[in-house]
GROMACS .gro file of C-alpha atoms in nm:
model
  507
    1MET     CA    1  -4.997  -5.758   6.944
    2MET     CA    2  -5.072  -6.102   6.921
    3LYS     CA    3  -4.822  -6.394   6.889
    4LYS     CA    4  -4.842  -6.641   6.608
    5MET     CA    5  -4.591  -6.897   6.718
    6LYS     CA    6  -4.774  -7.067   6.987
    7LYS     CA    7  -4.950  -7.330   6.754
    8ASN     CA    8  -4.643  -7.418   6.589
    9LYS     CA    9  -4.491  -7.463   6.930
   10ARG     CA   10  -4.755  -7.688   7.013
   11LYS     CA   11  -4.735  -7.892   6.704
   12VAL     CA   12  -4.387  -7.969   6.777
   13ALA     CA   13  -4.455  -8.051   7.145
   14ALA     CA   14  -4.715  -8.298   7.034
   15LEU     CA   15  -4.455  -8.433   6.803
   16SER     CA   16  -4.216  -8.474   7.088
   17ALA     CA   17  -4.470  -8.609   7.303
   18LEU     CA   18  -4.585  -8.896   7.022
   19ILE     CA   19  -4.192  -8.979   6.979
   20ALA     CA   20  -4.174  -9.004   7.357
   21SER     CA   21  -4.456  -9.230   7.366
   22GLN     CA   22  -4.312  -9.465   7.116
   23LEU     CA   23  -3.986  -9.477   7.315
   24LEU     CA   24  -4.174  -9.548   7.629
   25LEU     CA   25  -4.363  -9.832   7.428
   26ALA     CA   26  -4.044  -9.982   7.367
   27ALA     CA   27  -3.939  -9.975   7.721
   28CYS     CA   28  -4.276 -10.131   7.823
   29SER     CA   29  -4.159 -10.477   7.658
   30SER     CA   30  -3.858 -10.470   7.875
   31GLY     CA   31  -3.942 -10.308   8.180
   32GLY     CA   32  -4.308 -10.269   8.256
   33GLU     CA   33  -4.294 -10.150   8.633
   34LYS     CA   34  -4.059  -9.839   8.513
   35ALA     CA   35  -4.300  -9.781   8.203
   36SER     CA   36  -4.591  -9.753   8.463
   37SER     CA   37  -4.444  -9.489   8.664
   38GLU     CA   38  -4.333  -9.277   8.361
   39THR     CA   39  -4.675  -9.272   8.222
   40GLU     CA   40  -4.816  -9.097   8.552
   41LYS     CA   41  -4.570  -8.806   8.521
   42PHE     CA   42  -4.706  -8.476   8.427
   43ASP     CA   43  -4.747  -8.415   8.066
   44PRO     CA   44  -4.803  -8.034   7.996
   45ASN     CA   45  -4.883  -8.106   7.639
   46SER     CA   46  -5.197  -8.347   7.692
   47LYS     CA   47  -5.536  -8.215   7.645
   48VAL     CA   48  -5.713  -8.160   8.005
   49ASP     CA   49  -6.075  -8.158   8.101
   50VAL     CA   50  -6.160  -7.862   8.326
   51SER     CA   51  -6.459  -7.792   8.544
   52TRP     CA   52  -6.445  -7.410   8.684
   53THR     CA   53  -6.669  -7.256   8.937
   54ALA     CA   54  -6.611  -6.902   8.834
   55ILE     CA   55  -6.791  -6.592   8.933
   56LEU     CA   56  -7.030  -6.393   8.686
   57HIS     CA   57  -7.053  -6.045   8.733
   58THR     CA   58  -7.280  -5.982   8.404
   59PRO     CA   59  -7.639  -6.015   8.399
   60SER     CA   60  -7.584  -6.319   8.164
   61THR     CA   61  -7.338  -6.628   8.085
   62PRO     CA   62  -7.151  -6.562   7.761
   63THR     CA   63  -7.186  -6.738   7.435
   64ASP     CA   64  -6.921  -6.992   7.340
   65THR     CA   65  -6.751  -6.792   7.063
   66ILE     CA   66  -6.440  -6.731   7.312
   67LEU     CA   67  -6.466  -7.032   7.516
   68LYS     CA   68  -6.359  -7.221   7.203
   69LYS     CA   69  -6.072  -7.020   7.126
   70ILE     CA   70  -5.967  -7.030   7.498
   71GLU     CA   71  -5.990  -7.426   7.484
   72GLU     CA   72  -5.778  -7.420   7.167
   73GLU     CA   73  -5.516  -7.193   7.308
   74THR     CA   74  -5.494  -7.382   7.633
   75ASN     CA   75  -5.555  -7.733   7.493
   76SER     CA   76  -5.839  -7.793   7.707
   77ASN     CA   77  -6.202  -7.883   7.742
   78ILE     CA   78  -6.350  -7.632   7.984
   79LYS     CA   79  -6.702  -7.660   8.179
   80PHE     CA   80  -6.777  -7.348   8.368
   81ASN     CA   81  -7.018  -7.349   8.649
   82TRP     CA   82  -7.105  -6.966   8.669
   83VAL     CA   83  -7.212  -6.821   8.998
   84PRO     CA   84  -7.388  -6.504   8.997
   85ASP     CA   85  -7.186  -6.224   9.229
   86ALA     CA   86  -7.489  -6.146   9.384
   87SER     CA   87  -7.519  -6.480   9.549
   88LYS     CA   88  -7.152  -6.613   9.533
   89GLU     CA   89  -7.148  -6.623   9.928
   90GLU     CA   90  -7.431  -6.849   9.960
   91ARG     CA   91  -7.339  -7.070   9.681
   92ILE     CA   92  -6.987  -7.134   9.740
   93THR     CA   93  -7.039  -7.195  10.122
   94ALA     CA   94  -7.296  -7.449  10.020
   95ALA     CA   95  -7.070  -7.614   9.788
   96LEU     CA   96  -6.787  -7.632  10.039
   97ALA     CA   97  -7.021  -7.780  10.284
   98SER     CA   98  -7.167  -8.039  10.055
   99GLY     CA   99  -6.856  -8.105   9.878
  100GLU     CA  100  -6.997  -8.098   9.530
  101LEU     CA  101  -6.675  -7.906   9.387
  102SER     CA  102  -6.509  -7.846   9.063
  103ASP     CA  103  -6.125  -7.873   8.957
  104ILE     CA  104  -6.086  -7.514   9.000
  105ILE     CA  105  -6.303  -7.289   9.231
  106SER     CA  106  -6.285  -6.921   9.210
  107LEU     CA  107  -6.240  -6.832   9.598
  108THR     CA  108  -6.274  -6.428   9.583
  109MET     CA  109  -6.404  -6.421   9.950
  110LEU     CA  110  -6.072  -6.505  10.139
  111THR     CA  111  -6.216  -6.342  10.459
  112ASN     CA  112  -6.505  -6.559  10.462
  113SER     CA  113  -6.505  -6.773  10.771
  114SER     CA  114  -6.614  -7.096  10.577
  115VAL     CA  115  -6.394  -7.025  10.302
  116ARG     CA  116  -6.075  -7.004  10.529
  117GLN     CA  117  -6.194  -7.317  10.738
  118SER     CA  118  -6.213  -7.497  10.413
  119LEU     CA  119  -5.859  -7.382  10.301
  120LYS     CA  120  -5.692  -7.451  10.655
  121ALA     CA  121  -5.869  -7.806  10.684
  122GLY     CA  122  -5.640  -7.931  10.390
  123MET     CA  123  -5.929  -7.961  10.155
  124PHE     CA  124  -5.745  -7.776   9.879
  125TRP     CA  125  -5.378  -7.829   9.741
  126GLU     CA  126  -5.102  -7.616   9.845
  127VAL     CA  127  -4.941  -7.491   9.550
  128GLY     CA  128  -4.665  -7.240   9.684
  129GLU     CA  129  -4.374  -7.502   9.594
  130TYR     CA  130  -4.485  -7.535   9.226
  131LEU     CA  131  -4.518  -7.192   9.087
  132ASP     CA  132  -4.173  -7.116   9.000
  133ASP     CA  133  -4.214  -7.419   8.769
  134TYR     CA  134  -4.401  -7.213   8.522
  135ASP     CA  135  -4.318  -6.918   8.285
  136ASN     CA  136  -4.594  -6.686   8.403
  137LEU     CA  137  -4.706  -6.805   8.760
  138LYS     CA  138  -4.337  -6.767   8.852
  139LEU     CA  139  -4.387  -6.385   8.793
  140ILE     CA  140  -4.626  -6.372   9.100
  141SER     CA  141  -4.466  -6.137   9.351
  142GLU     CA  142  -4.348  -6.282   9.704
  143GLU     CA  143  -4.550  -5.978   9.849
  144MET     CA  144  -4.863  -6.132   9.660
  145ARG     CA  145  -4.768  -6.473   9.762
  146THR     CA  146  -4.775  -6.382  10.140
  147ALA     CA  147  -5.078  -6.187  10.138
  148ALA     CA  148  -5.265  -6.452   9.944
  149SER     CA  149  -5.118  -6.739  10.211
  150ILE     CA  150  -5.251  -6.868  10.540
  151GLU     CA  151  -5.010  -6.939  10.810
  152GLY     CA  152  -4.753  -6.930  10.527
  153LYS     CA  153  -4.934  -7.180  10.306
  154LEU     CA  154  -5.071  -7.100   9.947
  155TYR     CA  155  -5.372  -7.293   9.877
  156GLY     CA  156  -5.432  -7.173   9.533
  157VAL     CA  157  -5.306  -6.957   9.243
  158PRO     CA  158  -5.371  -6.570   9.338
  159PHE     CA  159  -5.573  -6.395   9.131
  160GLN     CA  160  -5.363  -6.062   9.058
  161LYS     CA  161  -5.518  -5.735   9.037
  162ASP     CA  162  -5.421  -5.365   9.103
  163LEU     CA  163  -5.347  -5.248   9.454
  164ALA     CA  164  -5.653  -5.025   9.495
  165ARG     CA  165  -5.927  -5.000   9.230
  166SER     CA  166  -6.183  -4.774   9.413
  167GLY     CA  167  -6.297  -4.439   9.310
  168LEU     CA  168  -6.600  -4.234   9.192
  169LEU     CA  169  -6.789  -4.223   8.837
  170LEU     CA  170  -6.995  -3.902   8.801
  171ARG     CA  171  -7.226  -3.784   8.537
  172LYS     CA  172  -7.015  -3.533   8.344
  173ASP     CA  173  -7.292  -3.383   8.158
  174TRP     CA  174  -7.475  -3.349   8.458
  175LEU     CA  175  -7.201  -3.146   8.630
  176ASP     CA  176  -7.178  -2.936   8.324
  177LYS     CA  177  -7.562  -2.857   8.297
  178LEU     CA  178  -7.562  -2.755   8.662
  179GLY     CA  179  -7.248  -2.538   8.638
  180LEU     CA  180  -7.060  -2.778   8.854
  181LYS     CA  181  -6.691  -2.924   8.884
  182ALA     CA  182  -6.589  -3.266   8.961
  183PRO     CA  183  -6.530  -3.259   9.363
  184THR     CA  184  -6.219  -3.269   9.515
  185THR     CA  185  -6.323  -3.271   9.878
  186LEU     CA  186  -6.598  -3.452  10.094
  187ASP     CA  187  -6.803  -3.133  10.119
  188GLU     CA  188  -6.798  -3.068   9.744
  189LEU     CA  189  -6.869  -3.433   9.696
  190TYR     CA  190  -7.183  -3.394   9.921
  191GLU     CA  191  -7.293  -3.087   9.727
  192VAL     CA  192  -7.277  -3.273   9.383
  193ALA     CA  193  -7.496  -3.526   9.540
  194LYS     CA  194  -7.746  -3.266   9.662
  195ALA     CA  195  -7.744  -3.093   9.325
  196PHE     CA  196  -7.775  -3.435   9.149
  197THR     CA  197  -8.088  -3.483   9.346
  198GLU     CA  198  -8.268  -3.129   9.365
  199GLY     CA  199  -8.120  -2.955   9.070
  200ASP     CA  200  -8.288  -3.148   8.776
  201PRO     CA  201  -7.965  -3.248   8.606
  202ASP     CA  202  -8.144  -3.428   8.333
  203GLY     CA  203  -8.348  -3.116   8.233
  204ASN     CA  204  -8.667  -3.321   8.240
  205GLY     CA  205  -8.854  -3.091   8.497
  206LYS     CA  206  -8.941  -3.401   8.716
  207ASP     CA  207  -8.820  -3.499   9.049
  208ASP     CA  208  -8.676  -3.832   8.930
  209THR     CA  209  -8.301  -3.827   9.000
  210VAL     CA  210  -8.064  -3.921   9.300
  211GLY     CA  211  -7.720  -3.825   9.364
  212PHE     CA  212  -7.568  -4.128   9.486
  213GLY     CA  213  -7.673  -4.520   9.361
  214ASP     CA  214  -7.563  -4.765   9.583
  215ARG     CA  215  -7.586  -5.146   9.670
  216ASN     CA  216  -7.659  -5.381   9.948
  217GLU     CA  217  -7.302  -5.426  10.051
  218LEU     CA  218  -7.064  -5.185  10.258
  219ARG     CA  219  -6.757  -5.309  10.098
  220TYR     CA  220  -6.807  -5.261   9.738
  221GLY     CA  221  -7.087  -4.984   9.770
  222ASN     CA  222  -7.049  -4.653   9.891
  223PHE     CA  223  -6.933  -4.674  10.256
  224LYS     CA  224  -6.590  -4.850  10.221
  225THR     CA  225  -6.452  -4.595   9.966
  226LEU     CA  226  -6.604  -4.299  10.169
  227SER     CA  227  -6.482  -4.427  10.486
  228SER     CA  228  -6.116  -4.411  10.305
  229TYR     CA  229  -6.172  -4.056  10.228
  230PHE     CA  230  -6.245  -3.992  10.597
  231GLY     CA  231  -5.940  -4.153  10.678
  232THR     CA  232  -6.059  -4.473  10.819
  233PRO     CA  233  -5.835  -4.757  10.864
  234ASN     CA  234  -5.893  -5.086  10.610
  235GLY     CA  235  -6.037  -5.332  10.848
  236TRP     CA  236  -5.767  -5.276  11.127
  237ALA     CA  237  -5.516  -5.025  11.245
  238VAL     CA  238  -5.182  -5.140  11.405
  239ASP     CA  239  -4.973  -4.894  11.599
  240GLU     CA  240  -4.616  -4.890  11.676
  241ASN     CA  241  -4.672  -5.126  11.960
  242GLY     CA  242  -4.840  -5.390  11.763
  243LYS     CA  243  -5.188  -5.324  11.903
  244PHE     CA  244  -5.483  -5.349  11.673
  245THR     CA  245  -5.783  -5.116  11.651
  246ALA     CA  246  -6.085  -5.220  11.452
  247GLU     CA  247  -6.178  -4.972  11.183
  248PHE     CA  248  -6.523  -4.931  11.331
  249GLU     CA  249  -6.378  -4.855  11.680
  250THR     CA  250  -6.229  -4.522  11.497
  251GLN     CA  251  -6.379  -4.145  11.482
  252ALA     CA  252  -6.338  -4.152  11.097
  253TYR     CA  253  -6.583  -4.455  11.075
  254LYS     CA  254  -6.832  -4.293  11.285
  255ASP     CA  255  -6.786  -3.986  11.049
  256THR     CA  256  -6.835  -4.171  10.762
  257MET     CA  257  -7.165  -4.307  10.928
  258GLU     CA  258  -7.289  -3.981  10.998
  259TYR     CA  259  -7.188  -3.844  10.647
  260SER     CA  260  -7.388  -4.131  10.495
  261ARG     CA  261  -7.675  -4.104  10.735
  262LYS     CA  262  -7.711  -3.740  10.625
  263LEU     CA  263  -7.723  -3.836  10.241
  264TYR     CA  264  -7.964  -4.090  10.323
  265GLU     CA  265  -8.198  -3.858  10.534
  266ASN     CA  266  -8.198  -3.598  10.245
  267GLY     CA  267  -8.247  -3.819   9.988
  268TYR     CA  268  -7.930  -3.779   9.818
  269VAL     CA  269  -7.854  -4.159   9.813
  270ASP     CA  270  -8.076  -4.436   9.656
  271LYS     CA  271  -8.333  -4.519   9.953
  272ASP     CA  272  -8.358  -4.874   9.859
  273PHE     CA  273  -7.968  -4.932   9.877
  274ALA     CA  274  -7.976  -5.181  10.149
  275VAL     CA  275  -8.190  -5.420   9.923
  276THR     CA  276  -8.026  -5.323   9.566
  277PRO     CA  277  -7.780  -5.592   9.408
  278LYS     CA  278  -7.475  -5.466   9.194
  279ASN     CA  279  -7.671  -5.510   8.867
  280ASP     CA  280  -7.950  -5.302   8.954
  281GLN     CA  281  -7.740  -5.026   9.079
  282MET     CA  282  -7.555  -5.023   8.724
  283GLU     CA  283  -7.900  -5.045   8.564
  284LYS     CA  284  -8.016  -4.722   8.778
  285PHE     CA  285  -7.702  -4.520   8.681
  286ALA     CA  286  -7.748  -4.640   8.318
  287GLN     CA  287  -8.110  -4.538   8.299
  288GLY     CA  288  -8.022  -4.186   8.451
  289LYS     CA  289  -8.175  -4.230   8.771
  290THR     CA  290  -7.860  -4.190   8.971
  291GLY     CA  291  -7.551  -3.994   8.908
  292ILE     CA  292  -7.282  -4.112   9.120
  293PHE     CA  293  -7.143  -4.467   9.095
  294THR     CA  294  -6.858  -4.627   9.341
  295GLY     CA  295  -6.616  -4.828   9.162
  296LEU     CA  296  -6.371  -4.700   8.881
  297VAL     CA  297  -6.367  -5.022   8.710
  298GLY     CA  298  -6.736  -5.018   8.624
  299ILE     CA  299  -6.730  -4.756   8.370
  300THR     CA  300  -6.715  -4.963   8.055
  301GLY     CA  301  -7.000  -5.179   8.191
  302LEU     CA  302  -7.190  -4.864   8.277
  303LYS     CA  303  -7.119  -4.701   7.921
  304ASN     CA  304  -7.246  -5.021   7.772
  305LEU     CA  305  -7.586  -5.059   7.937
  306ALA     CA  306  -7.635  -4.702   7.877
  307GLN     CA  307  -7.624  -4.738   7.505
  308GLY     CA  308  -7.974  -4.656   7.341
  309ILE     CA  309  -8.103  -4.519   7.666
  310GLN     CA  310  -7.889  -4.234   7.737
  311ASN     CA  311  -7.662  -4.205   7.452
  312GLU     CA  312  -7.575  -3.842   7.545
  313MET     CA  313  -7.442  -3.984   7.893
  314GLU     CA  314  -7.077  -3.852   7.978
  315ILE     CA  315  -6.875  -3.977   8.285
  316VAL     CA  316  -6.571  -3.839   8.468
  317PRO     CA  317  -6.386  -4.065   8.675
  318VAL     CA  318  -6.260  -3.930   9.032
  319ASN     CA  319  -5.991  -4.108   9.227
  320LYS     CA  320  -5.865  -3.818   9.441
  321ILE     CA  321  -6.116  -3.692   9.728
  322LYS     CA  322  -5.904  -3.481   9.985
  323SER     CA  323  -5.968  -3.627  10.341
  324PRO     CA  324  -5.991  -3.402  10.648
  325ASP     CA  325  -5.628  -3.444  10.722
  326GLY     CA  326  -5.557  -3.297  10.391
  327GLU     CA  327  -5.427  -3.620  10.242
  328TYR     CA  328  -5.551  -3.891   9.992
  329HIS     CA  329  -5.644  -4.222  10.115
  330ILE     CA  330  -5.781  -4.521   9.924
  331TRP     CA  331  -5.860  -4.874  10.067
  332SER     CA  332  -5.666  -5.170   9.909
  333GLU     CA  333  -5.888  -5.485   9.838
  334ASN     CA  334  -5.672  -5.765   9.989
  335SER     CA  335  -5.340  -5.609   9.891
  336GLY     CA  336  -5.402  -5.675   9.526
  337ILE     CA  337  -5.522  -6.013   9.585
  338GLY     CA  338  -5.857  -6.099   9.426
  339GLY     CA  339  -5.889  -6.464   9.580
  340LEU     CA  340  -5.746  -6.771   9.475
  341MET     CA  341  -5.789  -7.014   9.202
  342ALA     CA  342  -5.808  -7.327   9.447
  343PHE     CA  343  -5.787  -7.692   9.350
  344PRO     CA  344  -6.009  -7.945   9.554
  345LYS     CA  345  -5.804  -8.263   9.642
  346SER     CA  346  -6.161  -8.459   9.612
  347GLU     CA  347  -6.141  -8.343   9.232
  348VAL     CA  348  -5.792  -8.315   9.146
  349LYS     CA  349  -5.642  -8.644   9.309
  350THR     CA  350  -5.294  -8.667   9.182
  351GLU     CA  351  -4.993  -8.443   9.167
  352ALA     CA  352  -4.994  -8.494   8.796
  353GLU     CA  353  -5.331  -8.369   8.745
  354LEU     CA  354  -5.224  -8.081   8.975
  355LYS     CA  355  -4.940  -8.012   8.758
  356ARG     CA  356  -5.160  -8.006   8.444
  357LEU     CA  357  -5.403  -7.745   8.580
  358LEU     CA  358  -5.159  -7.543   8.689
  359GLN     CA  359  -5.028  -7.506   8.332
  360PHE     CA  360  -5.353  -7.454   8.231
  361VAL     CA  361  -5.386  -7.161   8.460
  362ASN     CA  362  -5.018  -7.055   8.378
  363ASP     CA  363  -5.149  -7.051   7.987
  364LEU     CA  364  -5.435  -6.845   8.060
  365ILE     CA  365  -5.201  -6.562   8.144
  366ASP     CA  366  -5.060  -6.569   7.817
  367GLU     CA  367  -5.098  -6.257   7.607
  368GLU     CA  368  -5.322  -6.466   7.365
  369VAL     CA  369  -5.552  -6.568   7.598
  370PHE     CA  370  -5.549  -6.247   7.801
  371MET     CA  371  -5.666  -6.084   7.500
  372LEU     CA  372  -5.937  -6.317   7.447
  373MET     CA  373  -6.060  -6.259   7.777
  374THR     CA  374  -6.019  -5.903   7.734
  375GLY     CA  375  -6.108  -5.796   7.415
  376GLY     CA  376  -6.224  -6.125   7.229
  377ILE     CA  377  -6.122  -6.176   6.863
  378GLU     CA  378  -5.915  -5.914   6.681
  379GLY     CA  379  -6.103  -5.789   6.405
  380GLU     CA  380  -6.420  -5.905   6.510
  381HIS     CA  381  -6.468  -5.762   6.860
  382TYR     CA  382  -6.166  -5.531   6.871
  383GLU     CA  383  -5.921  -5.355   6.686
  384VAL     CA  384  -5.554  -5.207   6.761
  385GLY     CA  385  -5.454  -4.857   6.628
  386GLU     CA  386  -5.167  -4.731   6.473
  387ASN     CA  387  -5.030  -4.634   6.848
  388GLY     CA  388  -5.140  -4.954   6.995
  389GLU     CA  389  -5.475  -4.833   7.123
  390PHE     CA  390  -5.744  -5.109   7.198
  391LYS     CA  391  -6.085  -5.040   7.087
  392ILE     CA  392  -6.412  -5.227   7.088
  393LEU     CA  393  -6.559  -5.275   6.750
  394ASP     CA  394  -6.918  -5.368   6.868
  395ASN     CA  395  -7.016  -5.328   7.239
  396GLU     CA  396  -7.319  -5.568   7.202
  397LYS     CA  397  -7.145  -5.820   7.081
  398TRP     CA  398  -6.841  -5.748   7.329
  399GLN     CA  399  -7.106  -5.784   7.644
  400GLN     CA  400  -7.240  -6.119   7.502
  401ASP     CA  401  -6.923  -6.316   7.404
  402VAL     CA  402  -6.633  -6.167   7.586
  403GLN     CA  403  -6.712  -5.939   7.895
  404PRO     CA  404  -6.823  -6.233   8.153
  405PHE     CA  405  -6.464  -6.386   8.099
  406SER     CA  406  -6.277  -6.089   8.219
  407SER     CA  407  -6.350  -6.110   8.570
  408SER     CA  408  -6.179  -6.470   8.572
  409ARG     CA  409  -5.865  -6.355   8.426
  410PRO     CA  410  -5.589  -6.502   8.653
  411SER     CA  411  -5.394  -6.190   8.624
  412GLU     CA  412  -5.502  -5.812   8.514
  413ILE     CA  413  -5.149  -5.664   8.566
  414THR     CA  414  -4.911  -5.873   8.365
  415HIS     CA  415  -5.007  -5.735   8.050
  416ASN     CA  416  -5.079  -5.368   7.980
  417ILE     CA  417  -5.330  -5.210   7.730
  418ILE     CA  418  -5.350  -4.860   7.583
  419ASP     CA  419  -5.749  -4.827   7.578
  420GLY     CA  420  -5.901  -4.669   7.286
  421ASP     CA  421  -6.169  -4.527   7.485
  422PRO     CA  422  -6.005  -4.208   7.683
  423ASP     CA  423  -6.250  -4.250   7.951
  424LYS     CA  424  -6.158  -4.581   8.032
  425GLN     CA  425  -5.783  -4.503   7.978
  426LEU     CA  426  -5.801  -4.227   8.229
  427VAL     CA  427  -5.961  -4.486   8.467
  428ASN     CA  428  -5.664  -4.719   8.400
  429GLU     CA  429  -5.431  -4.431   8.483
  430GLN     CA  430  -5.619  -4.355   8.795
  431ILE     CA  431  -5.615  -4.718   8.933
  432LYS     CA  432  -5.229  -4.704   8.882
  433GLU     CA  433  -5.200  -4.392   9.058
  434ASN     CA  434  -5.413  -4.519   9.355
  435ALA     CA  435  -5.115  -4.740   9.464
  436ASP     CA  436  -4.928  -4.436   9.574
  437PHE     CA  437  -5.194  -4.356   9.838
  438ALA     CA  438  -5.341  -4.714   9.903
  439VAL     CA  439  -5.428  -4.825  10.265
  440LEU     CA  440  -5.357  -5.173  10.310
  441ASP     CA  441  -5.533  -5.404  10.585
  442PRO     CA  442  -5.232  -5.540  10.824
  443THR     CA  443  -5.417  -5.856  10.884
  444VAL     CA  444  -5.449  -5.981  10.526
  445PRO     CA  445  -5.123  -6.233  10.570
  446LEU     CA  446  -5.215  -6.289  10.946
  447GLU     CA  447  -5.415  -6.572  11.098
  448SER     CA  448  -5.670  -6.581  11.358
  449GLN     CA  449  -5.862  -6.894  11.463
  450THR     CA  450  -6.160  -6.684  11.576
  451ALA     CA  451  -6.162  -6.488  11.222
  452SER     CA  452  -6.145  -6.833  11.040
  453GLU     CA  453  -6.413  -6.983  11.260
  454ARG     CA  454  -6.683  -6.690  11.317
  455GLY     CA  455  -6.526  -6.365  11.128
  456THR     CA  456  -6.821  -6.362  10.894
  457GLU     CA  457  -7.064  -6.395  11.181
  458LEU     CA  458  -6.896  -6.136  11.372
  459GLU     CA  459  -6.872  -5.907  11.082
  460LYS     CA  460  -7.239  -5.904  11.028
  461ILE     CA  461  -7.301  -5.759  11.364
  462ILE     CA  462  -7.086  -5.457  11.260
  463ILE     CA  463  -7.256  -5.443  10.907
  464ASP     CA  464  -7.630  -5.437  11.037
  465ALA     CA  465  -7.553  -5.190  11.285
  466THR     CA  466  -7.372  -4.967  11.029
  467ILE     CA  467  -7.671  -4.976  10.801
  468LYS     CA  468  -7.908  -4.926  11.067
  469TYR     CA  469  -7.748  -4.620  11.174
  470ILE     CA  470  -7.743  -4.484  10.828
  471MET     CA  471  -8.122  -4.538  10.806
  472GLY     CA  472  -8.201  -4.374  11.122
  473ASP     CA  473  -8.293  -4.718  11.311
  474ILE     CA  474  -8.029  -4.672  11.589
  475ASP     CA  475  -7.853  -4.379  11.738
  476GLU     CA  476  -7.474  -4.354  11.856
  477LYS     CA  477  -7.531  -4.503  12.163
  478GLY     CA  478  -7.695  -4.813  11.984
  479PHE     CA  479  -7.408  -4.841  11.740
  480ASP     CA  480  -7.168  -4.855  12.064
  481ALA     CA  481  -7.394  -5.126  12.211
  482GLU     CA  482  -7.348  -5.366  11.915
  483VAL     CA  483  -6.954  -5.283  11.911
  484GLU     CA  484  -6.960  -5.398  12.234
  485LYS     CA  485  -7.137  -5.704  12.165
  486TRP     CA  486  -6.894  -5.760  11.883
  487LYS     CA  487  -6.607  -5.737  12.134
  488LYS     CA  488  -6.753  -5.989  12.374
  489SER     CA  489  -6.875  -6.235  12.102
  490GLY     CA  490  -6.518  -6.286  11.957
  491GLY     CA  491  -6.396  -5.952  11.864
  492ASP     CA  492  -6.160  -5.920  12.129
  493SER     CA  493  -6.028  -6.267  12.088
  494MET     CA  494  -5.991  -6.193  11.705
  495ARG     CA  495  -5.784  -5.893  11.824
  496GLU     CA  496  -5.561  -6.068  12.056
  497GLU     CA  497  -5.518  -6.338  11.811
  498PHE     CA  498  -5.412  -6.101  11.526
  499GLU     CA  499  -5.170  -5.895  11.778
  500ALA     CA  500  -4.993  -6.244  11.863
  501ALA     CA  501  -4.966  -6.322  11.499
  502TYR     CA  502  -4.814  -5.988  11.415
  503GLU     CA  503  -4.551  -6.019  11.679
  504LYS     CA  504  -4.460  -6.342  11.559
  505ALA     CA  505  -4.428  -6.247  11.186
  506ASN     CA  506  -4.216  -5.926  11.307
  507LYS     CA  507  -3.980  -6.088  11.524
   0.00000   0.00000   0.00000
């Protein structure tokens, strides 16, 4: 599985570089001006110092075990500036405002107003013209490049992810104890949440379980996925005449709010969801306090967290909940784009430096490095079976050494792994299947000045109103009033700008 020739190639490359340097020194004595320009050329074999602001999705930062191996494979010295996922919006926007940046910044919030303004303002290198010069980067599809671009300009290397990764993880052992099957409809899902809350699924005779866990965001918590199941558009819908409708202007969105409110009123969802960060949501599931988790990719983390606490825990992934229209729908996160690895001009001052960093990112996609960031060191963290199945050997060690790096892989789709954990392999297959009924956001490749400048501020109006409705603090009339406020505050301008951009793109 692992290629063994790369280091030998580097030795040959290093020898070639040494010969070239000797020739350059000879040229120096007869043509100093030409030699000076030659030394400024991009050298893909030079060792590079890289500072990288990356997002941390685990409770703690990794050890240096895998970092040293990554540095060896990429001929680099890497300094990670880890930003916890829960505080990424605040920390990244503050860094952009202050100009305290790294060589590479993981910009995972492409709809954030501050991020988009910074990209459009020219703070970062445009990299579209360079990608085809690298063996891995050139494989990034035109569709992904377009989706990750702003007004046709690509301001970083796209994080490549599967098209749609959402779905549900349910306690299978709880289903079995209560004589239930995995849900296939919204009504069945509601009944499972009710049973998990009221039916004593853990058998301890106490009223201490809740159906749905959730967290303090609509997008990656329950709401966005539930709204997909109701048939809500992903962000916006566009009709045959090019007219745009915001998702929260649809009946399906309101139906999702009503469903969520009913769950909340009856105690079938965590009452503290509005103040619960992701890590706490995961901990509650792992501790047996909740039985439904939204997000298929979380299965390995949940199983690891449960070790020693709930060794009897079994999880069943579900990616198909039939919508009221009888079809399957699931939202796509930025058309498979997980953000950008962007290069600030304040830190990366020359084209030669940019090219060397692009070579670094390209090398991160090599199978050797992908496996380091996914599994760790073969024989120490994982093994590969006779049929090619991948299996973690020591979960605790893997979590400490490897797991934090996995979310920073530039591509999750270039290499395929047959997971030795049948549950995780089923998740992988369901995520691939999701692509068949994924709902795309039509505005991903479009530009709106209002969205760039005030999109996050406007979005907060709707987020707050939705949460208030779910918690019973406002009624439908109150929600409609907030939608009108959104329209007058810039929502209608945003709509008009998207429609103009859509018409221009489809001429």
